[in-house]
CSV table of C-alpha atoms in Angstrom, one decimal:
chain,number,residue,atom,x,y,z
A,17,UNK,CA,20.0,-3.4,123.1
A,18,UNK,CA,16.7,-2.0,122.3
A,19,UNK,CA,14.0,-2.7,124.4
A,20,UNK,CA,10.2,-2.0,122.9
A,21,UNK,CA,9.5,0.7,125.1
A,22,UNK,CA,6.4,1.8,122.3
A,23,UNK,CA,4.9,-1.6,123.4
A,24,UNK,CA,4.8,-0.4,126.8
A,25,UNK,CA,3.9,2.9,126.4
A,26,UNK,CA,0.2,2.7,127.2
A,27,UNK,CA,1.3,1.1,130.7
A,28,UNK,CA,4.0,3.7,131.7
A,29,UNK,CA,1.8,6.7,131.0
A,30,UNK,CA,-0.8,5.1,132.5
A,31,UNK,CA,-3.9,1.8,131.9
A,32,UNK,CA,-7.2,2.8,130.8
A,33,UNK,CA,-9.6,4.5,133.9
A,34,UNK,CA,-11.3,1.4,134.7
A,35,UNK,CA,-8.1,-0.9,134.5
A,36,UNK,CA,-6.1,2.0,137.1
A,37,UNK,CA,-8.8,0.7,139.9
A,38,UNK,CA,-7.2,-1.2,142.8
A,39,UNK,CA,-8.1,-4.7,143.1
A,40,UNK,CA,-11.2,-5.6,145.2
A,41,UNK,CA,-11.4,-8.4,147.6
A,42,UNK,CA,-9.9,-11.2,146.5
A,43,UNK,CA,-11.6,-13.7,143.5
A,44,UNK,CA,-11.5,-17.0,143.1
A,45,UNK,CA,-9.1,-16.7,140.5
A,46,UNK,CA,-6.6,-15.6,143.1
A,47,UNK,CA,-7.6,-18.0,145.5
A,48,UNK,CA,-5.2,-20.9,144.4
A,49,UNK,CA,-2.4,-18.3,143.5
A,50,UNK,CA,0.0,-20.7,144.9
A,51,UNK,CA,-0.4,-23.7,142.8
A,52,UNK,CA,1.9,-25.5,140.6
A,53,UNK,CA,1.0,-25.3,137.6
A,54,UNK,CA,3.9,-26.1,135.6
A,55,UNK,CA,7.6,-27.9,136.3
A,56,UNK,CA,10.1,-27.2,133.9
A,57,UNK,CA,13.5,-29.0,134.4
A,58,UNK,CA,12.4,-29.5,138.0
A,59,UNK,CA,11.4,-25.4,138.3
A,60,UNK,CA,8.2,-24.5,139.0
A,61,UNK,CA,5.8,-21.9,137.4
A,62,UNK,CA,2.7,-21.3,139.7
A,63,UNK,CA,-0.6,-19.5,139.1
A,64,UNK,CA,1.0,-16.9,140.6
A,65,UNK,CA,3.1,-16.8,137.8
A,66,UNK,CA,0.3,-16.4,135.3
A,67,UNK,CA,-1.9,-14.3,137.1
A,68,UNK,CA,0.8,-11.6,136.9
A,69,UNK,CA,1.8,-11.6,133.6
A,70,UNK,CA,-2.3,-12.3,132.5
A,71,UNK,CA,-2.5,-8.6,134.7
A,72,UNK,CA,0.0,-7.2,133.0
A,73,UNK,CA,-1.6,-7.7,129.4
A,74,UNK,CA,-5.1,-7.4,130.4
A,75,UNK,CA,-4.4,-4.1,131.8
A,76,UNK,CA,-2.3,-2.6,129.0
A,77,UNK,CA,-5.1,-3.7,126.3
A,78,UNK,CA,-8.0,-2.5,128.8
A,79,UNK,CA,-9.6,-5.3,129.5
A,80,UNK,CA,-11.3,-5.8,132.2
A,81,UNK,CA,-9.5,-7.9,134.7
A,82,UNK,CA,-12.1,-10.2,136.0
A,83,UNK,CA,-11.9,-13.8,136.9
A,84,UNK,CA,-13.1,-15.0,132.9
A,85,UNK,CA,-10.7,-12.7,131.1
A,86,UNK,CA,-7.9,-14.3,133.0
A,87,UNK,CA,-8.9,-17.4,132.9
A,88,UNK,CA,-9.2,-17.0,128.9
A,89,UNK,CA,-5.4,-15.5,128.9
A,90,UNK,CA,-4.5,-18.6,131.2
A,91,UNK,CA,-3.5,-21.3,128.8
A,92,UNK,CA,-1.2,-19.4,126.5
A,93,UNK,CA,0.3,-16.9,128.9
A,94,UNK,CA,1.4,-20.6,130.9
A,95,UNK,CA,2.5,-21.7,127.2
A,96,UNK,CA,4.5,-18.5,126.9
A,97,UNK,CA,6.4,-18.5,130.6
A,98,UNK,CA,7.6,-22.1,130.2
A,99,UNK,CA,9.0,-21.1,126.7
A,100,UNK,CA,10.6,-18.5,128.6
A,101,UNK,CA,11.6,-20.0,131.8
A,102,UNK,CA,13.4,-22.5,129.2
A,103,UNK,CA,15.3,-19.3,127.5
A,104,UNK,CA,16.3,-18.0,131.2
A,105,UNK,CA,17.5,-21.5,131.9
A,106,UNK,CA,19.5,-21.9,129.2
A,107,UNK,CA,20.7,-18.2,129.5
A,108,UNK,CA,21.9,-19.3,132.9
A,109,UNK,CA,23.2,-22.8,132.3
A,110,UNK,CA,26.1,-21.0,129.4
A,111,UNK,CA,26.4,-18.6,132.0
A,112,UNK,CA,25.9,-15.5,130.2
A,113,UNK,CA,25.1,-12.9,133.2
A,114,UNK,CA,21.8,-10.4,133.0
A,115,UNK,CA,22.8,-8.2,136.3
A,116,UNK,CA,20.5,-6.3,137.9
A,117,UNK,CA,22.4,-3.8,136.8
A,118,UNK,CA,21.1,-4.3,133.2
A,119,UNK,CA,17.6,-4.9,134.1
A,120,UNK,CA,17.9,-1.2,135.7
A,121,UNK,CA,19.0,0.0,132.8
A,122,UNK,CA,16.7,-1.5,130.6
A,123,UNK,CA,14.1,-0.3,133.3
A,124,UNK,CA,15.8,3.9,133.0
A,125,UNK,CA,15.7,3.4,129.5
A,126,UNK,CA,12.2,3.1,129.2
A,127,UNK,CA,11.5,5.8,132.0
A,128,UNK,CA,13.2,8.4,129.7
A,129,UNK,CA,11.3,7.6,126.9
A,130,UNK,CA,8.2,7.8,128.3
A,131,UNK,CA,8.9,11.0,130.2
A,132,UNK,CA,8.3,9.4,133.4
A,133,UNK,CA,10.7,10.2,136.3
A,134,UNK,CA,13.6,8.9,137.0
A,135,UNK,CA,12.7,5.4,139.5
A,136,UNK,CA,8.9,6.3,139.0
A,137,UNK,CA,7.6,3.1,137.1
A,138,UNK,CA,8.2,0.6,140.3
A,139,UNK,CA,5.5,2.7,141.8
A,140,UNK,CA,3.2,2.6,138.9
A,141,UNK,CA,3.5,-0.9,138.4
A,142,UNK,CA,2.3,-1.3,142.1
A,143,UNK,CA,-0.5,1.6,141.5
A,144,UNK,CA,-1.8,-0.8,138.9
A,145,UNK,CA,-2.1,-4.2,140.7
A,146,UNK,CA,0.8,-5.6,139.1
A,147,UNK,CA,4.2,-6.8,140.9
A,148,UNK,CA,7.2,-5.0,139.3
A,149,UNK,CA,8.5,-8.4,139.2
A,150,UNK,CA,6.6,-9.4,136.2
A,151,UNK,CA,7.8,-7.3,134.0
A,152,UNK,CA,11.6,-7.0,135.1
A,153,UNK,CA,11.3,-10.8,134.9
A,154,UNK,CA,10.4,-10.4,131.5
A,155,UNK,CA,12.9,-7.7,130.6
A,156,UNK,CA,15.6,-10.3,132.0
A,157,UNK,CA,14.7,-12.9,130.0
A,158,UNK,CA,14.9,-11.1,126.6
A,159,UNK,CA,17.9,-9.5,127.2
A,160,UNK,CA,19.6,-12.9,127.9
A,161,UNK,CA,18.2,-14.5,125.2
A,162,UNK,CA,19.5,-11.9,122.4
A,163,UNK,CA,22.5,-11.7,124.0
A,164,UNK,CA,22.5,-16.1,123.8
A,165,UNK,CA,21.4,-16.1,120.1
A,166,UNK,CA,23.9,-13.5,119.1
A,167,UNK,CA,26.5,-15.3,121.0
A,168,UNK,CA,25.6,-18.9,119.4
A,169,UNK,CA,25.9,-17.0,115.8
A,170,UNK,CA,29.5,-16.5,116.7
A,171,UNK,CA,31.7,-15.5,113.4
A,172,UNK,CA,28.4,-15.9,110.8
A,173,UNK,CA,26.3,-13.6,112.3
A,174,UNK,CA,28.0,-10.6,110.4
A,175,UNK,CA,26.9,-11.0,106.2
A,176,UNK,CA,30.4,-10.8,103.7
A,177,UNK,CA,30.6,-7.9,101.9
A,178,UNK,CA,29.6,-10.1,99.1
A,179,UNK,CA,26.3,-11.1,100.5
A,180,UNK,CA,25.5,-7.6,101.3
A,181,UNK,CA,26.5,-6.2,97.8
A,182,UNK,CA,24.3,-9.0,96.3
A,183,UNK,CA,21.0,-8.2,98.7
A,184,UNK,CA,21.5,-4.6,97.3
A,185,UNK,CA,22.0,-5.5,93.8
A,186,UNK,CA,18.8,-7.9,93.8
A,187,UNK,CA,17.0,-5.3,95.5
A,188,UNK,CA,17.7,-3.0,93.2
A,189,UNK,CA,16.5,-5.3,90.6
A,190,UNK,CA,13.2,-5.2,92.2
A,191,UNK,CA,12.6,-1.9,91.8
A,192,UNK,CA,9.0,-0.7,91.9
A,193,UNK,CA,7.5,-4.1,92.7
A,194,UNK,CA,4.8,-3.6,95.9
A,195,UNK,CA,7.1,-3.2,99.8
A,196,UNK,CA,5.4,-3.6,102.7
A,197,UNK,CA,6.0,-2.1,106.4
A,198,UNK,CA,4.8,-4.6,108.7
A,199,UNK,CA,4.2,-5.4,112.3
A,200,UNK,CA,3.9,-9.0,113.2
A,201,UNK,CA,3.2,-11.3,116.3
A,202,UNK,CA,4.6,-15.3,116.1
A,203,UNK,CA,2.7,-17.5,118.1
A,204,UNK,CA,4.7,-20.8,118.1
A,205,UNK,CA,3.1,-24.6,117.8
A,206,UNK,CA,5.0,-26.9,118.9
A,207,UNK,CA,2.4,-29.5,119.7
A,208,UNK,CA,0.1,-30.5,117.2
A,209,UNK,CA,-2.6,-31.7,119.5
A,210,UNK,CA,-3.1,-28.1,120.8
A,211,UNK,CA,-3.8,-26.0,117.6
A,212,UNK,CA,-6.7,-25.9,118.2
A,213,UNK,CA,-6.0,-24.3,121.8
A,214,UNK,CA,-3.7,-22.1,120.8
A,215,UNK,CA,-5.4,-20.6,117.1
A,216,UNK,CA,-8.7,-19.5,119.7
A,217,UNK,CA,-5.7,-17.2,121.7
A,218,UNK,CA,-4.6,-16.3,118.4
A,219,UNK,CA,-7.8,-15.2,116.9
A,220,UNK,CA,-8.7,-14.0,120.9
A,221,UNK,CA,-5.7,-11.6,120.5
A,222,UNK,CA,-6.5,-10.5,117.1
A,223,UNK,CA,-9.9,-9.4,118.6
A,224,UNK,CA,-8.6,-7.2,120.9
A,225,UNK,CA,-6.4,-5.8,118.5
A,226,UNK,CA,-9.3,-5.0,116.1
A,227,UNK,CA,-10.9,-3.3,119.8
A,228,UNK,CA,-8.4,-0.8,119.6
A,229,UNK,CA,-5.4,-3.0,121.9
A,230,UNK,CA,-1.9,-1.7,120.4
A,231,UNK,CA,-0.5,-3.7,118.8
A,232,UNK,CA,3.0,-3.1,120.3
A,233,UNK,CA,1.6,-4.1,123.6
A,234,UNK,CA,0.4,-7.4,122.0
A,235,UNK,CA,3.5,-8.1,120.3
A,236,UNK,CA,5.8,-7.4,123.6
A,237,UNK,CA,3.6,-9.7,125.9
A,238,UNK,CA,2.9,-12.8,123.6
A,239,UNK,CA,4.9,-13.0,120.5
A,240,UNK,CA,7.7,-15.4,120.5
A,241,UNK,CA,9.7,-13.5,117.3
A,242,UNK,CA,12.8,-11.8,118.1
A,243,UNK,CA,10.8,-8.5,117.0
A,244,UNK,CA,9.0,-8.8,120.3
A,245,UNK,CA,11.9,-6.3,121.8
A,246,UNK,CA,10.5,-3.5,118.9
A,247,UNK,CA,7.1,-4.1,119.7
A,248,UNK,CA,6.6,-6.4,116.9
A,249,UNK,CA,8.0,-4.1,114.4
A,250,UNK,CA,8.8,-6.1,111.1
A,251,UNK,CA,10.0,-3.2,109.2
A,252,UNK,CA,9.9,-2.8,105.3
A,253,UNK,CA,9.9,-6.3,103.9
A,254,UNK,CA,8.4,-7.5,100.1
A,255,UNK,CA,6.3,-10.8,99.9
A,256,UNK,CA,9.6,-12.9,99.1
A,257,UNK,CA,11.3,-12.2,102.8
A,258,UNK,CA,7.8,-13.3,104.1
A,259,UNK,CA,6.4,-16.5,104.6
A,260,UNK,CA,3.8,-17.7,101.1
A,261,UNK,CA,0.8,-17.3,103.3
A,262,UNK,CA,1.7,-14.0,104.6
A,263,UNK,CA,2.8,-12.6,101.5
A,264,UNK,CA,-0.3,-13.5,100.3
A,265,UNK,CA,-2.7,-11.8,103.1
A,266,UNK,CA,-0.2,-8.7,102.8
A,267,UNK,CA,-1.0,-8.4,99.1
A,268,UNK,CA,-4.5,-7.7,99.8
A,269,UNK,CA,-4.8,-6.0,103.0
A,270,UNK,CA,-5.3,-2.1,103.2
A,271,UNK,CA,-3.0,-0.2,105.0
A,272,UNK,CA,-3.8,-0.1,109.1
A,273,UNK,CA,-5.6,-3.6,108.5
A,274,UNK,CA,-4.3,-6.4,111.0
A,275,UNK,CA,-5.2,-10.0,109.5
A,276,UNK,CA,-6.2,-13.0,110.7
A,277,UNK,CA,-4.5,-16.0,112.3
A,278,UNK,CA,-2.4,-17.4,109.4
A,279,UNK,CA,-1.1,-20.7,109.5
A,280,UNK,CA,2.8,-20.6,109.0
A,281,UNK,CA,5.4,-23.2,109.7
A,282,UNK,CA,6.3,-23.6,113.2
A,283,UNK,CA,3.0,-21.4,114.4
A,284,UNK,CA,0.4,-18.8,113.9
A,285,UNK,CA,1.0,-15.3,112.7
A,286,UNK,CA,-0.9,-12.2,113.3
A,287,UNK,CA,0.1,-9.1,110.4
A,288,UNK,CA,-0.5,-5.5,110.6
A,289,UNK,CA,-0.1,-3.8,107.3
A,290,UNK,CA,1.0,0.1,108.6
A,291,UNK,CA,2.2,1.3,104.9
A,292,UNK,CA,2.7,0.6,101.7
A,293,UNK,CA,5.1,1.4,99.3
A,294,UNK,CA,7.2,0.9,95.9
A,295,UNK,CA,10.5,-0.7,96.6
A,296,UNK,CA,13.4,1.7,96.2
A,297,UNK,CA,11.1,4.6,95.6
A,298,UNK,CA,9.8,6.8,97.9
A,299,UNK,CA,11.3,10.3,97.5
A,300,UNK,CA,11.0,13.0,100.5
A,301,UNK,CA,11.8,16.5,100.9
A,302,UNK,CA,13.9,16.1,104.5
A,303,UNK,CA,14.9,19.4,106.7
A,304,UNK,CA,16.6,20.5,110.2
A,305,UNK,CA,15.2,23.4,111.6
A,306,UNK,CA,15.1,25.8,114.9
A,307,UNK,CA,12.3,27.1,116.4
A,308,UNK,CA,12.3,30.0,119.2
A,309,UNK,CA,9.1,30.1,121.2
A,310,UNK,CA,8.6,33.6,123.3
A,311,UNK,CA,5.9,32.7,126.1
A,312,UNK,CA,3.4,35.0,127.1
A,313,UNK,CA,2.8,35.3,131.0
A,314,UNK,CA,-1.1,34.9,130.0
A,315,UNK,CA,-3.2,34.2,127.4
A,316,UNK,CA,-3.4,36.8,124.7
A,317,UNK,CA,-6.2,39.4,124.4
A,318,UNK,CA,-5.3,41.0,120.6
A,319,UNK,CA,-7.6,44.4,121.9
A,320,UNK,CA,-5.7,45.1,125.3
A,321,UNK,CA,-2.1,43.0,125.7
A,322,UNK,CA,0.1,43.2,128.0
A,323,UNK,CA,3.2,44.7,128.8
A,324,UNK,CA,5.5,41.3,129.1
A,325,UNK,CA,3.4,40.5,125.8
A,326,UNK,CA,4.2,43.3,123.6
A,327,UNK,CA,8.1,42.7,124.9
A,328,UNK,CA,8.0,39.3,123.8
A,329,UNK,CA,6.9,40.6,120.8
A,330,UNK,CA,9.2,43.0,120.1
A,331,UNK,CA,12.2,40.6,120.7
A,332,UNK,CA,10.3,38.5,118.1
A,333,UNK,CA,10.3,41.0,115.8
A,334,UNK,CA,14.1,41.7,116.3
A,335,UNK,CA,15.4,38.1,116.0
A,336,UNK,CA,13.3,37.5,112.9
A,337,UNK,CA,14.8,40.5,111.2
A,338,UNK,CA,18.5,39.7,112.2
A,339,UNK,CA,18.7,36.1,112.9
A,340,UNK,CA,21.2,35.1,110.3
A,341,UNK,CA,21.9,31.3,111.4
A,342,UNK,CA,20.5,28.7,113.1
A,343,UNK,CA,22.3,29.1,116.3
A,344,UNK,CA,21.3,32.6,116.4
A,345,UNK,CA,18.0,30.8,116.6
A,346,UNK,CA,18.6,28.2,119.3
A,347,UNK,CA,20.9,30.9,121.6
A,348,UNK,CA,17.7,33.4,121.1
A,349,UNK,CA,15.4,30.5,122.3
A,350,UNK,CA,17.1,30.4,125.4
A,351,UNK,CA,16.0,33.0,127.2
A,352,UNK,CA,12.4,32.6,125.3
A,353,UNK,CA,10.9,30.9,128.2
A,354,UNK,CA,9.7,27.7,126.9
A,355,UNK,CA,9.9,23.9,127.1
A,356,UNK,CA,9.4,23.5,123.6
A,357,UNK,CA,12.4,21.5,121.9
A,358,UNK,CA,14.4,24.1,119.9
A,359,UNK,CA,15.2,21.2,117.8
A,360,UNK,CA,12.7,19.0,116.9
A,361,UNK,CA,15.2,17.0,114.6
A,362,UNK,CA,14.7,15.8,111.0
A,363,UNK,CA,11.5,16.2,110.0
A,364,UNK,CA,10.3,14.8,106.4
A,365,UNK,CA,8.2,17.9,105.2
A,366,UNK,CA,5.8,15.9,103.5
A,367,UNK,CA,4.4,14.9,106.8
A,368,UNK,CA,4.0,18.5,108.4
A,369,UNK,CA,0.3,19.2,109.8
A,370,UNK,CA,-1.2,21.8,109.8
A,371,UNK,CA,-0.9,22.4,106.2
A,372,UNK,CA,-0.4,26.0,106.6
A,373,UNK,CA,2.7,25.5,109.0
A,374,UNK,CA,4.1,23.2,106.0
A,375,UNK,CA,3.6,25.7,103.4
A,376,UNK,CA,5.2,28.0,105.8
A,377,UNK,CA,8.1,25.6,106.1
A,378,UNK,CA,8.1,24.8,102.2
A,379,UNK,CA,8.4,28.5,102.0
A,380,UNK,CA,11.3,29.4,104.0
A,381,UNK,CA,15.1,29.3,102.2
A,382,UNK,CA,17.8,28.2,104.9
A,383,UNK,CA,19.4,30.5,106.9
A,384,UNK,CA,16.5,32.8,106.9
A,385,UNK,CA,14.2,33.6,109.8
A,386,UNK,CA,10.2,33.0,109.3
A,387,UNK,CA,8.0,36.5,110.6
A,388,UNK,CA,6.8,35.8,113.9
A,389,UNK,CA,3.8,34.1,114.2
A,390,UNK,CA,1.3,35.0,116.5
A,391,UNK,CA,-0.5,32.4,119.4
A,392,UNK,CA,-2.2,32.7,122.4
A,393,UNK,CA,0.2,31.3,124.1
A,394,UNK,CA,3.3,32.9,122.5
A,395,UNK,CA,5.4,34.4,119.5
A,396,UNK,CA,7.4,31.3,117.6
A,397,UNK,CA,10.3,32.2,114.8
A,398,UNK,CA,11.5,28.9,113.0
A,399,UNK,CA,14.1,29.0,110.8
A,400,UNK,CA,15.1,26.3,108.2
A,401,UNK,CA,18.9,24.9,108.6
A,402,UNK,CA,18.7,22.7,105.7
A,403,UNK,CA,16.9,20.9,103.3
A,404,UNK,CA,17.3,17.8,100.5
A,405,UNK,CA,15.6,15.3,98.7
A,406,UNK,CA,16.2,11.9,100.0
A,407,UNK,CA,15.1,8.6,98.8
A,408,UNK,CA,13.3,7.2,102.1
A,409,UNK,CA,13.3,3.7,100.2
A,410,UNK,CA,16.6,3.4,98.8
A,411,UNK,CA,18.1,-0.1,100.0
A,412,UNK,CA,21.7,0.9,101.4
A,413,UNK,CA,24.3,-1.9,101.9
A,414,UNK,CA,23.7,-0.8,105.9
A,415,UNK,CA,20.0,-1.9,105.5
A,416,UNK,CA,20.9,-5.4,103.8
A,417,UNK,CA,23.1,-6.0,106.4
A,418,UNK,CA,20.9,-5.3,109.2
A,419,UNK,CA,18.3,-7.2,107.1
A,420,UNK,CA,20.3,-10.7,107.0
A,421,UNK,CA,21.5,-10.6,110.6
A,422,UNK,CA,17.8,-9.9,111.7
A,423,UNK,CA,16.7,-12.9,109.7
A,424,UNK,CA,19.4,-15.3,110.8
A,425,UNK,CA,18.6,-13.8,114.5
A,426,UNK,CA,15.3,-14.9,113.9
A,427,UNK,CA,16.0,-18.5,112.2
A,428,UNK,CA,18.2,-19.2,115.0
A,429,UNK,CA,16.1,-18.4,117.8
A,430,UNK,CA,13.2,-20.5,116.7
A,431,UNK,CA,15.7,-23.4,116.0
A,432,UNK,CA,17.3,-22.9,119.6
A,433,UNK,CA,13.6,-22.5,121.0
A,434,UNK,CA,12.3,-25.6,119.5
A,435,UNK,CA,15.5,-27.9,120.3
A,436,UNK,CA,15.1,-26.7,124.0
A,437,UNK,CA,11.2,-27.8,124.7
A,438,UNK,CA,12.3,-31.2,122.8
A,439,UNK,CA,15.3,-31.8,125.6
A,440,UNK,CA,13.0,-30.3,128.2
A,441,UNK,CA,11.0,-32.6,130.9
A,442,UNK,CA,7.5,-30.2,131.2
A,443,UNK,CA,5.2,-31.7,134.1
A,444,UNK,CA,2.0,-30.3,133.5
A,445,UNK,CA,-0.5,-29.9,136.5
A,446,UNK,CA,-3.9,-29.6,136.4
């Protein structure tokens, strides 16, 4: 279970300086907090409800959470938790249990990916005026409801070996026609009466996006695709795997361009277009490497160092001249005196910045030590482990798979989703 800790990450590390204020005296917004303002299958969601989770996206975009912004955010955000007070209902009802356990889990994960410490974000949460309840509600509702639709695939949702070999062999067909890597959020319209409600909060969201909102953050709070646990993350798709309309926007948008509201069955969808390539070509130069980083007690002066300096140097000096493997490297780095990772991991060389470090890089046959370079901060040696050419695009049968299980995750979640609000009995309130 991965949980789209990217679309969280401007929260955990902290909202924007004016969103990080404590709330003032109360607004009228708040006033009516507890009234009903929805019954679902005799459960009730309360402005309560919706304040929160209108909090929660206001202050991860930046915006400024006054009485009109929520009130804006109102509508949809109600939309959204009956949609998923349904999902949690029906999570509960084939008893498929979300502990607490899981929801901690879910809650260390993102912690450690967002170098926070360990039971730190509760106290964030609370530093930002919003109720850790609101999002541990939320992270317990989509873990149920993957775990429901991958239950309800039951025996199909794995592809034959024959389905897979033919997505490869078609893909492979398709060679050098346009690919597209693609974020997306899926609004859903289930009432026909409302589009016009719901396409101003699509086009409302696609102006905050175009203000500089993430679109991770977006795609975690409001969109109702499975991708909502990656942040909206689509991955490399061509214009046949997409809806007609999207295909079409995506054919014409530049890279880092986020469309529209398009019109699609079932909803709106908002595109962002974050590369573009040829399918089944896209060859890199890939390499592992390990980097030893001797600190310096202070900053360098070149004219008058130190005596720690010039021994940090030295041992610089003596592990690029008889390093003769990478773990000579890493065991070095040890004792260096740095946090710096000693390895970063694989690291497409293409993609290296500053240029000089990847000419240095480009440079450099495995198993041999770089000369030290010189910083104010330190002495680093890097040494390359390996190196190959990889085709980043080529389609393996691993991808196909993954590929036809995501879309008949997808299919089947918007079918389950739609079935549920026609069985449901919704009382609105005014």
């Amino acid at each position: 279970m991965t949980l789209a800790s990217a679309g969280l990450a401007a929260l955990l590390a902290g909202a924007p300086a004016a969103a990080q204020r404590p709330p003032q005296a109360p607004n009228p917004v708040a006033r009516d907090a507890n009234r009903i303002v929805a019954v679902v299958n005799q459960e009730v969601v309360s402005r309560a409800d919706v304040i929160g989770r209108s909090r929660l996206f206001a202050l991860n975009a930046g915006i400024a959470v006054a009485p009109e912004a929520l009130e804006r955010l109102g509508p949809q955000v109600t939309r959204l938790l009956i949609d998923e007070r349904l999902r949690l209902q029906e999570v509960q009802r084939r008893r498929l249990p979300v502990t607490d356990a899981d929801v901690a889990d879910a809650v260390a994960e993102l912690e450690k990916r967002n170098n926070l410490p360990p039971g730190s974000l509760k106290g964030q949460l609370a530093q930002i005026g919003v109720a850790p309840r609101v999002l541990y509600d939320q992270i317990r509702t989509q873990i149920g409801w993957a775990r429901l639709v991958r239950q309800q695939l039951g025996p199909n949702a794995d592809p034959s070996p024959a389905e897979i070999e033919d997505a490869v062999r078609n893909s492979k067909a398709r060679a050098g026609q346009p690919e597209f890597l693609v974020s997306e959020i899926f609004i859903p319209l289930d009432d026909p009466s409302a589009e016009a409600e719901v396409r101003r909060f699509v086009e409302d969201v696609v102006g905050q996006l175009r203000r500089g909102t993430p679109f991770a953050i977006a795609a975690t709070q409001f969109s109702q695709a499975q991708t909502a646990l990656q942040g909206g993350d689509l991955g490399w798709v061509r214009k046949e795997e997409v809806d007609t309309e999207v295909a079409a926007v995506l054919e014409r948008m530049p890279p880092g361009a986020v469309s529209n509201a398009i019109k699609v069955p079932g909803g709106f969808q908002i595109v962002a277009l974050r590369q573009r390539r040829e399918t089944g070509r896209d060859m890199a130069t890939m390499i592992t490497m390990r980097q030893a980083f001797f600190t310096f007690a202070g900053t360098l002066d070149p004219n008058n160092p130190t005596q720690q300096q010039r021994d940090q140097v030295e041992r610089a000096q003596k592990l690029a001249t008889g390093a003769r493997s990478c773990d000579a490297v890493e065991q070095a780095a040890r004792g260096g005196g740095s946090d710096r990772p000693v390895d970063p991991g694989v690291i497409r060389l293409e993609t290296v910045n500053p240029p000089q470090l990847r000419s240095l890089l480009a440079g450099l046959s495995p198993g041999k030590a770089s000369q030290p370079i010189l910083t104010p901060d330190g002495v680093l040696v890097m040494m390359v482990c390996s190196r190959e050419q990889r085709n980043l695009a080529e389609f393996t049968p691993e991808d196909a798979k993954q590929q036809i299980l995501r879309d008949r995750i997808e299919n089947l979640s918007r079918q389950v989703q739609r079935d549920l609000r026609r069985k449901a009995q919704i009382e609105m309130r005014s």
